[in-house]
Each structure stands twice: as C-alpha cells, then as structure tokens.
CSV table of C-alpha atoms in Angstrom, one decimal:
chain,number,residue,atom,x,y,z
A,271,UNK,CA,35.3,32.0,-8.1
A,272,UNK,CA,33.2,29.9,-10.3
A,273,UNK,CA,35.7,27.1,-10.2
A,274,UNK,CA,36.0,27.5,-6.4
A,275,UNK,CA,32.2,27.3,-6.0
A,276,UNK,CA,32.2,24.2,-8.0
A,277,UNK,CA,35.0,22.7,-6.1
A,278,UNK,CA,33.4,23.5,-2.8
A,279,UNK,CA,29.8,22.7,-3.6
A,280,UNK,CA,30.0,19.7,-5.9
A,281,UNK,CA,31.5,17.3,-3.2
A,282,UNK,CA,28.9,18.5,-0.7
A,283,UNK,CA,26.0,18.1,-3.1
A,284,UNK,CA,27.2,14.6,-4.1
A,285,UNK,CA,27.7,13.6,-0.5
A,286,UNK,CA,24.2,14.8,0.5
A,287,UNK,CA,22.6,13.1,-2.5
A,288,UNK,CA,24.4,9.8,-1.9
A,289,UNK,CA,23.6,10.0,1.8
A,290,UNK,CA,20.0,10.6,1.0
A,291,UNK,CA,19.8,7.7,-1.4
A,292,UNK,CA,21.5,5.4,1.0
A,293,UNK,CA,19.2,6.7,3.8
A,294,UNK,CA,16.1,6.2,1.6
A,295,UNK,CA,17.2,2.7,0.7
A,296,UNK,CA,18.0,1.8,4.4
A,297,UNK,CA,14.7,3.3,5.6
A,298,UNK,CA,12.8,1.5,2.9
A,299,UNK,CA,14.5,-1.8,3.8
A,300,UNK,CA,13.7,-1.3,7.4
A,301,UNK,CA,10.1,-0.5,6.5
A,302,UNK,CA,9.9,-3.6,4.4
A,303,UNK,CA,11.3,-5.7,7.2
A,304,UNK,CA,8.8,-4.2,9.6
A,305,UNK,CA,5.9,-4.8,7.2
A,306,UNK,CA,7.0,-8.4,6.7
A,307,UNK,CA,7.3,-9.0,10.4
A,308,UNK,CA,3.9,-7.4,10.9
A,309,UNK,CA,2.3,-9.5,8.2
A,310,UNK,CA,3.9,-12.7,9.6
A,311,UNK,CA,2.7,-11.8,13.1
A,312,UNK,CA,-0.7,-11.0,11.8
A,313,UNK,CA,-0.8,-14.3,9.9
A,314,UNK,CA,0.4,-16.1,13.1
A,315,UNK,CA,-2.3,-14.5,15.2
A,316,UNK,CA,-5.0,-15.3,12.6
A,317,UNK,CA,-3.8,-18.9,12.5
A,318,UNK,CA,-3.9,-19.1,16.3
A,319,UNK,CA,-7.4,-17.5,16.4
A,320,UNK,CA,-8.7,-19.8,13.8
A,321,UNK,CA,-7.1,-22.8,15.5
A,322,UNK,CA,-8.5,-21.7,18.8
A,323,UNK,CA,-12.0,-21.3,17.2
A,324,UNK,CA,-11.7,-24.7,15.6
A,325,UNK,CA,-10.6,-26.2,18.9
A,326,UNK,CA,-13.5,-24.7,20.7
A,327,UNK,CA,-15.8,-25.9,17.9
A,328,UNK,CA,-14.3,-29.3,18.0
A,329,UNK,CA,-14.7,-29.6,21.8
A,330,UNK,CA,-18.3,-28.3,21.8
A,331,UNK,CA,-19.3,-30.3,18.7
A,332,UNK,CA,-17.7,-33.5,20.0
A,333,UNK,CA,-19.8,-33.1,23.1
A,334,UNK,CA,-22.9,-32.7,20.9
A,335,UNK,CA,-21.9,-35.7,18.9
A,336,UNK,CA,-21.6,-37.8,22.1
A,337,UNK,CA,-25.0,-36.5,23.3
A,338,UNK,CA,-26.6,-37.2,20.0
A,339,UNK,CA,-25.2,-40.7,19.9
A,340,UNK,CA,-26.5,-41.4,23.4
A,341,UNK,CA,-29.9,-40.2,22.3
A,342,UNK,CA,-29.8,-42.4,19.2
A,343,UNK,CA,-28.7,-45.6,21.0
A,344,UNK,CA,-31.0,-45.2,24.0
A,345,UNK,CA,-34.0,-47.6,24.1
A,346,UNK,CA,-32.9,-49.5,21.0
A,347,UNK,CA,-33.7,-53.2,21.2
A,348,UNK,CA,-31.5,-56.2,20.6
A,349,UNK,CA,-30.1,-56.4,17.0
A,350,UNK,CA,-30.9,-59.2,14.6
A,351,UNK,CA,-30.9,-59.8,10.9
A,352,UNK,CA,-34.2,-59.9,8.9
A,353,UNK,CA,-35.1,-60.7,5.3
A,354,UNK,CA,-33.1,-59.2,2.4
A,355,UNK,CA,-34.3,-55.7,1.5
A,356,UNK,CA,-33.5,-53.3,-1.3
A,357,UNK,CA,-32.4,-49.8,-0.4
A,358,UNK,CA,-31.5,-47.6,-3.3
A,359,UNK,CA,-29.6,-49.8,-5.6
A,360,UNK,CA,-28.3,-52.1,-2.9
A,361,UNK,CA,-29.7,-55.3,-1.6
A,362,UNK,CA,-28.7,-56.7,1.9
A,363,UNK,CA,-30.3,-58.4,4.9
A,364,UNK,CA,-32.5,-56.0,6.9
A,365,UNK,CA,-31.1,-54.9,10.2
A,366,UNK,CA,-33.7,-55.3,13.0
A,367,UNK,CA,-33.6,-53.5,16.3
A,368,UNK,CA,-35.9,-54.9,18.9
A,369,UNK,CA,-37.6,-56.9,16.1
A,370,UNK,CA,-38.3,-53.9,14.0
A,371,UNK,CA,-36.7,-53.6,10.6
A,372,UNK,CA,-34.7,-50.4,10.0
A,373,UNK,CA,-34.5,-50.4,6.2
A,374,UNK,CA,-36.1,-47.3,4.6
A,375,UNK,CA,-37.4,-46.0,7.9
A,376,UNK,CA,-37.2,-42.3,8.7
A,377,UNK,CA,-38.8,-41.9,12.1
A,378,UNK,CA,-35.8,-42.9,14.3
A,379,UNK,CA,-33.2,-40.8,12.4
A,380,UNK,CA,-35.6,-37.8,12.1
A,381,UNK,CA,-36.3,-38.1,15.9
A,382,UNK,CA,-32.5,-37.7,16.5
A,383,UNK,CA,-32.4,-34.7,14.2
A,384,UNK,CA,-35.3,-33.1,15.9
A,385,UNK,CA,-33.9,-33.6,19.4
A,386,UNK,CA,-30.2,-32.8,18.7
A,387,UNK,CA,-29.9,-31.2,15.3
A,388,UNK,CA,-27.6,-34.0,14.2
A,389,UNK,CA,-27.7,-36.0,11.0
A,390,UNK,CA,-28.2,-39.7,11.8
A,391,UNK,CA,-27.9,-43.0,10.0
A,392,UNK,CA,-28.4,-46.7,10.5
A,393,UNK,CA,-25.9,-48.9,8.6
A,394,UNK,CA,-26.5,-52.5,7.6
A,395,UNK,CA,-23.6,-54.7,6.8
A,396,UNK,CA,-22.9,-56.8,3.7
A,397,UNK,CA,-19.6,-58.4,3.8
A,398,UNK,CA,-17.0,-55.7,4.5
A,399,UNK,CA,-19.4,-53.0,3.1
A,400,UNK,CA,-21.6,-50.8,5.3
A,401,UNK,CA,-24.8,-49.6,3.5
A,402,UNK,CA,-27.0,-46.7,4.6
A,403,UNK,CA,-30.4,-48.3,5.2
A,404,UNK,CA,-32.0,-45.4,7.1
A,405,UNK,CA,-30.7,-41.9,7.1
A,406,UNK,CA,-31.5,-38.2,7.1
A,407,UNK,CA,-28.2,-37.3,5.3
A,408,UNK,CA,-29.1,-35.6,2.1
A,409,UNK,CA,-27.6,-35.9,-1.3
A,410,UNK,CA,-26.9,-32.9,-3.5
A,411,UNK,CA,-30.3,-33.3,-5.2
A,412,UNK,CA,-32.0,-33.2,-1.7
A,413,UNK,CA,-33.0,-36.8,-1.6
A,414,UNK,CA,-32.0,-39.1,1.4
A,415,UNK,CA,-28.8,-41.0,0.9
A,416,UNK,CA,-30.3,-44.4,1.5
A,417,UNK,CA,-28.5,-47.2,-0.4
A,418,UNK,CA,-25.1,-45.3,-0.5
A,419,UNK,CA,-22.0,-46.9,0.9
A,420,UNK,CA,-19.7,-45.8,3.7
A,421,UNK,CA,-16.2,-45.1,2.3
A,422,UNK,CA,-14.5,-48.5,2.7
A,423,UNK,CA,-11.0,-47.0,2.9
A,424,UNK,CA,-11.9,-44.4,5.5
A,425,UNK,CA,-11.0,-44.6,9.1
A,426,UNK,CA,-14.6,-45.0,10.2
A,427,UNK,CA,-15.1,-48.2,8.1
A,428,UNK,CA,-11.8,-49.6,9.2
A,429,UNK,CA,-12.7,-49.2,12.9
A,430,UNK,CA,-16.1,-50.6,12.4
A,431,UNK,CA,-14.8,-53.7,10.7
A,432,UNK,CA,-12.6,-54.3,13.8
A,433,UNK,CA,-15.6,-53.8,16.0
A,434,UNK,CA,-14.4,-50.4,17.3
A,435,UNK,CA,-16.1,-47.0,17.6
A,436,UNK,CA,-14.9,-44.0,15.6
A,437,UNK,CA,-15.2,-40.3,16.5
A,438,UNK,CA,-13.7,-37.7,14.3
A,439,UNK,CA,-14.0,-35.9,11.0
A,440,UNK,CA,-15.3,-37.8,8.0
A,441,UNK,CA,-16.1,-36.9,4.4
A,442,UNK,CA,-19.7,-37.8,3.7
A,443,UNK,CA,-20.8,-37.5,0.1
A,444,UNK,CA,-18.2,-34.8,-0.5
A,445,UNK,CA,-18.8,-32.7,2.6
A,446,UNK,CA,-16.9,-32.8,6.0
A,447,UNK,CA,-18.8,-33.9,9.0
A,448,UNK,CA,-17.8,-34.2,12.7
A,449,UNK,CA,-19.1,-37.6,13.4
A,450,UNK,CA,-19.5,-40.6,15.7
A,451,UNK,CA,-19.8,-44.2,14.7
A,452,UNK,CA,-20.7,-47.0,17.0
A,453,UNK,CA,-20.8,-50.7,15.9
A,454,UNK,CA,-24.0,-52.7,16.3
A,455,UNK,CA,-23.1,-56.2,17.5
A,456,UNK,CA,-25.0,-59.4,18.1
A,457,UNK,CA,-24.7,-61.5,21.2
A,458,UNK,CA,-21.5,-63.1,19.9
A,459,UNK,CA,-19.8,-59.8,19.2
A,460,UNK,CA,-20.2,-59.9,15.5
A,461,UNK,CA,-20.7,-56.5,13.8
A,462,UNK,CA,-24.0,-56.4,12.1
A,463,UNK,CA,-24.3,-52.7,11.3
A,464,UNK,CA,-23.6,-49.3,12.9
A,465,UNK,CA,-25.1,-46.2,14.3
A,466,UNK,CA,-23.9,-42.8,13.0
A,467,UNK,CA,-24.5,-39.2,14.1
A,468,UNK,CA,-22.7,-36.1,12.8
A,469,UNK,CA,-22.8,-32.4,12.2
A,470,UNK,CA,-21.8,-30.9,8.9
A,471,UNK,CA,-18.8,-28.7,9.3
A,472,UNK,CA,-20.0,-26.2,6.7
A,473,UNK,CA,-22.9,-25.3,8.9
A,474,UNK,CA,-20.6,-24.3,11.8
A,475,UNK,CA,-20.8,-20.5,11.6
A,476,UNK,CA,-18.6,-20.1,14.7
A,477,UNK,CA,-15.5,-21.2,12.7
A,478,UNK,CA,-16.6,-20.3,9.2
A,479,UNK,CA,-17.6,-16.7,9.9
A,480,UNK,CA,-14.3,-16.0,11.7
A,481,UNK,CA,-12.4,-17.3,8.7
A,482,UNK,CA,-14.5,-15.4,6.1
A,483,UNK,CA,-13.9,-12.1,7.9
A,484,UNK,CA,-10.2,-12.6,8.4
A,485,UNK,CA,-7.6,-10.8,6.2
A,486,UNK,CA,-3.8,-10.4,6.1
A,487,UNK,CA,-2.6,-7.0,5.1
A,488,UNK,CA,-4.5,-5.6,2.1
A,489,UNK,CA,-4.9,-8.7,-0.1
A,490,UNK,CA,-4.0,-11.6,2.1
A,491,UNK,CA,-6.3,-14.4,3.3
A,492,UNK,CA,-7.0,-17.2,5.6
A,493,UNK,CA,-8.3,-20.5,4.3
A,494,UNK,CA,-9.3,-23.8,6.0
A,495,UNK,CA,-8.5,-26.9,3.9
A,496,UNK,CA,-9.8,-30.4,4.5
A,497,UNK,CA,-7.5,-33.4,4.6
A,498,UNK,CA,-7.8,-33.6,0.8
A,499,UNK,CA,-6.7,-30.0,0.3
A,500,UNK,CA,-10.2,-28.8,-0.6
A,501,UNK,CA,-11.1,-25.3,0.6
A,502,UNK,CA,-13.8,-25.5,3.2
A,503,UNK,CA,-13.8,-21.8,4.3
A,504,UNK,CA,-11.8,-18.9,3.0
A,505,UNK,CA,-11.6,-15.1,3.5
A,506,UNK,CA,-14.2,-13.4,1.4
A,507,UNK,CA,-11.9,-10.5,0.3
A,508,UNK,CA,-9.8,-12.7,-2.1
A,509,UNK,CA,-11.2,-14.4,-5.2
A,510,UNK,CA,-11.1,-18.2,-5.3
A,511,UNK,CA,-8.7,-18.1,-8.3
A,512,UNK,CA,-6.2,-16.1,-6.3
A,513,UNK,CA,-6.5,-18.5,-3.3
A,514,UNK,CA,-5.8,-21.5,-5.6
A,515,UNK,CA,-2.8,-19.6,-7.1
A,516,UNK,CA,-1.4,-19.0,-3.6
A,517,UNK,CA,-2.0,-22.6,-2.5
A,518,UNK,CA,-0.2,-23.8,-5.6
A,519,UNK,CA,2.9,-22.1,-4.4
A,520,UNK,CA,3.0,-19.1,-6.7
A,521,UNK,CA,6.0,-16.8,-5.9
A,522,UNK,CA,3.8,-13.7,-5.7
A,523,UNK,CA,2.4,-15.1,-2.4
A,524,UNK,CA,4.0,-15.7,1.0
A,525,UNK,CA,2.2,-18.8,2.2
A,526,UNK,CA,2.2,-20.5,5.6
A,527,UNK,CA,0.4,-23.7,6.7
A,528,UNK,CA,-0.6,-25.1,10.0
A,529,UNK,CA,-2.3,-28.4,10.6
A,530,UNK,CA,-5.2,-28.7,12.9
A,531,UNK,CA,-4.5,-32.2,14.2
A,532,UNK,CA,-8.0,-33.3,15.5
A,533,UNK,CA,-9.5,-33.0,12.0
A,534,UNK,CA,-6.5,-33.3,9.8
A,535,UNK,CA,-7.4,-29.9,8.4
A,536,UNK,CA,-4.9,-27.2,7.4
A,537,UNK,CA,-5.1,-23.5,8.2
A,538,UNK,CA,-3.4,-21.6,5.4
A,539,UNK,CA,-2.5,-18.0,5.6
A,540,UNK,CA,-1.0,-16.0,2.7
A,541,UNK,CA,-0.2,-12.4,1.8
A,542,UNK,CA,1.0,-10.9,-1.4
A,543,UNK,CA,4.7,-9.9,-1.6
A,544,UNK,CA,3.5,-6.7,-3.3
A,545,UNK,CA,1.6,-5.7,-0.1
A,546,UNK,CA,5.1,-5.6,1.5
A,547,UNK,CA,7.3,-4.4,-1.3
A,548,UNK,CA,4.9,-1.8,-2.7
A,549,UNK,CA,4.8,0.4,0.4
A,550,UNK,CA,8.5,-0.1,1.0
A,551,UNK,CA,9.3,1.1,-2.6
A,552,UNK,CA,6.9,4.0,-2.2
A,553,UNK,CA,8.7,5.1,0.9
A,554,UNK,CA,12.2,4.7,-0.8
A,555,UNK,CA,11.1,6.9,-3.7
A,556,UNK,CA,9.5,9.4,-1.4
A,557,UNK,CA,12.6,9.8,0.6
A,558,UNK,CA,14.8,10.0,-2.5
A,559,UNK,CA,12.4,12.6,-4.1
A,560,UNK,CA,12.5,14.7,-0.9
A,561,UNK,CA,16.2,14.4,-0.9
A,562,UNK,CA,16.5,15.7,-4.4
A,563,UNK,CA,14.3,18.7,-3.5
A,564,UNK,CA,16.4,19.1,-0.4
A,565,UNK,CA,19.6,19.0,-2.4
A,566,UNK,CA,18.4,21.7,-4.7
A,567,UNK,CA,17.3,23.9,-1.8
A,568,UNK,CA,20.5,23.3,0.2
A,569,UNK,CA,22.6,24.0,-3.0
A,570,UNK,CA,20.7,27.2,-3.6
A,571,UNK,CA,21.3,28.3,0.0
A,572,UNK,CA,24.9,27.3,-0.1
A,573,UNK,CA,25.5,29.1,-3.4
A,574,UNK,CA,24.0,32.3,-1.9
A,575,UNK,CA,26.0,32.0,1.3
A,576,UNK,CA,29.2,31.2,-0.6
A,577,UNK,CA,28.7,34.1,-2.9
A,578,UNK,CA,28.0,36.6,0.0
A,579,UNK,CA,30.6,35.3,2.4
A,580,UNK,CA,33.4,34.1,0.1
A,581,UNK,CA,33.1,34.8,-3.6
A,582,UNK,CA,32.0,38.5,-3.3
A,583,UNK,CA,34.9,39.4,-0.9
A,584,UNK,CA,37.4,37.4,-3.1
A,585,UNK,CA,36.1,39.2,-6.2
A,586,UNK,CA,36.6,42.6,-4.6
A,587,UNK,CA,40.1,41.6,-3.5
A,588,UNK,CA,40.9,40.4,-7.0
A,589,UNK,CA,39.5,43.6,-8.6
A,590,UNK,CA,41.7,45.7,-6.2
A,591,UNK,CA,44.8,43.7,-7.1
A,592,UNK,CA,44.1,44.0,-10.8
A,593,UNK,CA,43.6,47.8,-10.6
A,594,UNK,CA,47.0,48.3,-8.8
A,595,UNK,CA,45.1,50.9,-6.7
A,596,UNK,CA,47.1,51.6,-3.5
A,597,UNK,CA,44.3,53.8,-2.3
A,598,UNK,CA,41.7,51.0,-2.3
A,599,UNK,CA,40.5,49.8,1.1
A,600,UNK,CA,38.0,46.9,1.3
A,601,UNK,CA,34.9,47.5,3.5
A,602,UNK,CA,32.3,45.4,5.2
A,603,UNK,CA,34.7,42.5,6.0
A,604,UNK,CA,33.4,39.6,8.0
A,605,UNK,CA,34.9,38.2,11.1
A,606,UNK,CA,36.3,35.1,9.5
A,607,UNK,CA,39.3,33.9,7.4
A,608,UNK,CA,38.1,35.7,4.2
A,609,UNK,CA,37.7,38.9,6.3
A,610,UNK,CA,41.2,38.4,7.6
A,611,UNK,CA,42.5,38.1,4.1
A,612,UNK,CA,40.7,41.4,3.1
A,613,UNK,CA,42.2,43.2,6.2
A,614,UNK,CA,45.6,41.8,5.3
A,615,UNK,CA,45.1,43.3,1.8
A,616,UNK,CA,44.1,46.6,3.3
A,617,UNK,CA,47.2,46.6,5.6
A,618,UNK,CA,49.4,45.7,2.6
A,619,UNK,CA,48.0,48.5,0.5
A,620,UNK,CA,48.5,50.9,3.4
A,621,UNK,CA,52.1,49.8,3.9
A,622,UNK,CA,52.9,50.1,0.1
A,623,UNK,CA,51.2,53.5,0.1
A,624,UNK,CA,53.4,54.7,2.9
A,625,UNK,CA,56.5,53.4,1.2
A,626,UNK,CA,55.7,55.2,-2.0
A,627,UNK,CA,55.0,58.4,-0.1
A,628,UNK,CA,58.4,58.2,1.4
A,629,UNK,CA,60.0,57.5,-1.9
A,630,UNK,CA,58.3,60.6,-3.3
A,631,UNK,CA,59.7,62.8,-0.5
A,632,UNK,CA,63.2,61.4,-1.1
A,633,UNK,CA,62.9,62.2,-4.8
A,634,UNK,CA,62.0,65.8,-4.1
A,635,UNK,CA,64.9,66.2,-1.8
A,636,UNK,CA,67.3,64.7,-4.4
A,637,UNK,CA,65.9,66.9,-7.1
A,638,UNK,CA,66.4,70.0,-4.8
A,639,UNK,CA,70.0,69.0,-4.1
A,640,UNK,CA,70.6,68.6,-7.8
A,641,UNK,CA,69.5,72.2,-8.5
A,642,UNK,CA,71.7,73.6,-5.8
A,643,UNK,CA,74.7,71.6,-7.1
A,644,UNK,CA,74.0,73.0,-10.6
A,645,UNK,CA,73.9,76.6,-9.3
A,646,UNK,CA,77.1,76.1,-7.4
A,647,UNK,CA,78.8,74.6,-10.5
A,648,UNK,CA,77.7,77.6,-12.5
A,649,UNK,CA,79.0,80.0,-9.9
A,650,UNK,CA,82.3,78.1,-9.7
A,651,UNK,CA,82.5,78.3,-13.5
A,652,UNK,CA,81.9,82.1,-13.4
A,653,UNK,CA,84.5,82.4,-10.7
A,654,UNK,CA,87.0,80.3,-12.7
A,655,UNK,CA,86.4,82.6,-15.7
A,656,UNK,CA,87.0,85.7,-13.7
A,657,UNK,CA,90.2,84.2,-12.4
A,658,UNK,CA,91.3,83.4,-15.9
A,659,UNK,CA,90.6,86.9,-17.0
A,660,UNK,CA,92.6,88.4,-14.2
A,661,UNK,CA,95.4,86.0,-14.9
A,662,UNK,CA,95.4,86.9,-18.6
A,663,UNK,CA,95.6,90.7,-17.8
A,664,UNK,CA,98.4,90.1,-15.4
A,665,UNK,CA,100.3,88.1,-18.1
A,666,UNK,CA,99.8,90.9,-20.6
A,667,UNK,CA,101.0,93.5,-18.1
A,668,UNK,CA,104.1,91.4,-17.4
A,669,UNK,CA,104.9,91.1,-21.0
A,670,UNK,CA,104.5,94.8,-21.5
A,671,UNK,CA,106.8,95.4,-18.5
A,672,UNK,CA,109.4,93.0,-19.8
A,673,UNK,CA,109.3,94.4,-23.3
A,674,UNK,CA,109.8,97.8,-22.0
C-alpha cells in the first residue's frame, strides 16, 4: 500500500506543484505586463498634461509678451544715434528715442515692469553685436545686466540682424525666458537697436508646480528640459542625482521623451524597472508559496482519503488472504471498485467454504462405507471359516466311512 500511495500521490503532487509554479509565473508575467502598461499610460497622460499646461502657458504668456511689447513701444519717439557712451564694460553710440538717450536709464524699462510684470531691455547696436544699454534684467548678483551682450548665435540676434522681429524662448544669462524682440530702425530701414520684453519661465508656477507634483508609479518622475538639456523643472519626489542618472540612459530606468515644439523643450518621463518587476516578483513568490502550502494540505487530505477509501480495505483484504481464513467476511465496504473487490473476496470465501463443507460430508460418507465394508469382510471371513470347518468334518467322516 505504501508503494501504491506513492504511485498514486506523487504524480498528482508533482502535477499540482508544476501547475502552481506555471500559474504563478504566468500571473506574475501578466501582472508585470499590466503594471508596465499602467506606468506607460500614466507617463503618457503626464506628458500630455504637462504639454497641455505648457501650451496654455505659452498661449497666455505669448499674449502677455505681445501686450508688454506694445506698452513698451507706444509713445517712443524717432530713433537716432547719439554720442558714444559706456555701459558696463562696453562702449558704443548711445541710442536716442525722441532725442532722449537710453543708455543707463531705468525709468522706461521699470515702467514696463510696473505695468505688465515683464522684464524689458533697450539694445544698442555695435556692428553685429547687440548690447544692453538699459534693462531691468538682473544678473545672479542682483545687479542690472547693462553692458551685457545678446547671444550672437541665438535666433533672436540672427533675426534682428536681418531686420526681423523674434518671438519665442531665449536663454538670457543662463535662464529661459519667453520673449519678444522688435528691431529699432532709422528712416532708411537700418537696424540701430532693439526692444525686448520677456517673462522668466522659472517664475511660471502654472507649469512648474504641475511638474513638481507629478509622479510615475512609486519612484518615477517628470522633468522639463530646456533646449540644451538642462533641467528647468522636475518632480520633487526624486533626487536630482537619480534624474540625471535616468536622463543619461541608465538601464534601471524606463525613459520616454517628448518635445514641446514651441519652446524646443523636452518633457521627459521615467519610471524605475524595479517599480514594475518588484511587485510582479512578489506576486509570483506569493502564488508559489501559497501553492506549496496548498500542495501540503491537498497531499495530507489525499493521503487520508486514500488510506480510508483504498489502503485500509486493501490491507484488510490482504490480511484475510494471508490468514487463509474462509470464515472471514469484510465489513463496511464502500460503494466503489474497492468495495466491489471486497465483496468479491467475501463471495469467494463463501463459495470455498461451501465447497469444503461438501467435501467434509463426502469424507464422512466414505468413512462410514469403509466401516461397513470392513464388517462385511469380517463376517464373510467368519462364514468362510465355518464352511471350511464343516468341509473338514465331512472329509474326516468320509475317510472314516471308507476305511471301515
């Protein structure tokens, strides 16, 4: 029975265990797939939300830039060149508007800031260079950026040299601004300088706060990068070192980028692979652990059922056979194949018992017949003796008669 139990249970246990492991692996893989899809969808939605917020910001701020430029340019007199002046470390002809020199003045640009909240600058021109001669744009030390040059390789400077306006995103002294530049021309159409108004992007809480609060899964982030790849805003839940690691293409991160065309900025979203693989592995191990517990429990139940329904009746049957006891009758037989085997054993024992009972009767009858035959033989022997005696007496008598 022990061998039978092993033969019956071992394949079942192995099948259950293998099935549970395969099921755990499949469920874990499905969960991983679902998590990955969820993370990608979450990242896509965040990219879209940030993109929409940037688009709204761009639209609103572009309108503010246009309004600020109109305020700045209104009531300005005809341009002309004055005497050379020094602004900061730069020397160039003073730009006059309506006969008033603009170098080192603050009232005009501060009036624009007061009315619109924009930064404002008047540029003078020296050759191909545009120099800030009046501005409320501040340097990192807090001083006005007079005497600093407009980036000669930037789109704004290129447009101004061609006598064209420029509206868009510009890096000003290391910070991004949404800007407008309008050339200042003399009567002949020659560019003598330029007006500038702009709003610093870092001050736009509508976009920045949405990005700082965004998060992908547990440890993912959203970041807004300028056209040079510098982080402007990023989710506050992830350290800057981790953001740099993800942007560098580390395999631990799943990174996606989307360009915001109006500014040339990039919206980057990333999530850790471990945020997907970790829960999937945990689910796999949980299922396999539950399967192991289930296998032990099911095995215990099967062993008990097998012992009660199969092994115990078979043991009783084997014991009866080994005892050669024709009087043995198995009781409490189930209504199944094992029970049928026990009932067949009972019928077989009953049949053999009847046969042996019959043989015993025949033996008794044979024994009785033997006794009768023995008695008859003895009687015949006595009769034969008597006949012999009679014959001997008659022979003697005859001799006596003959002799006489």
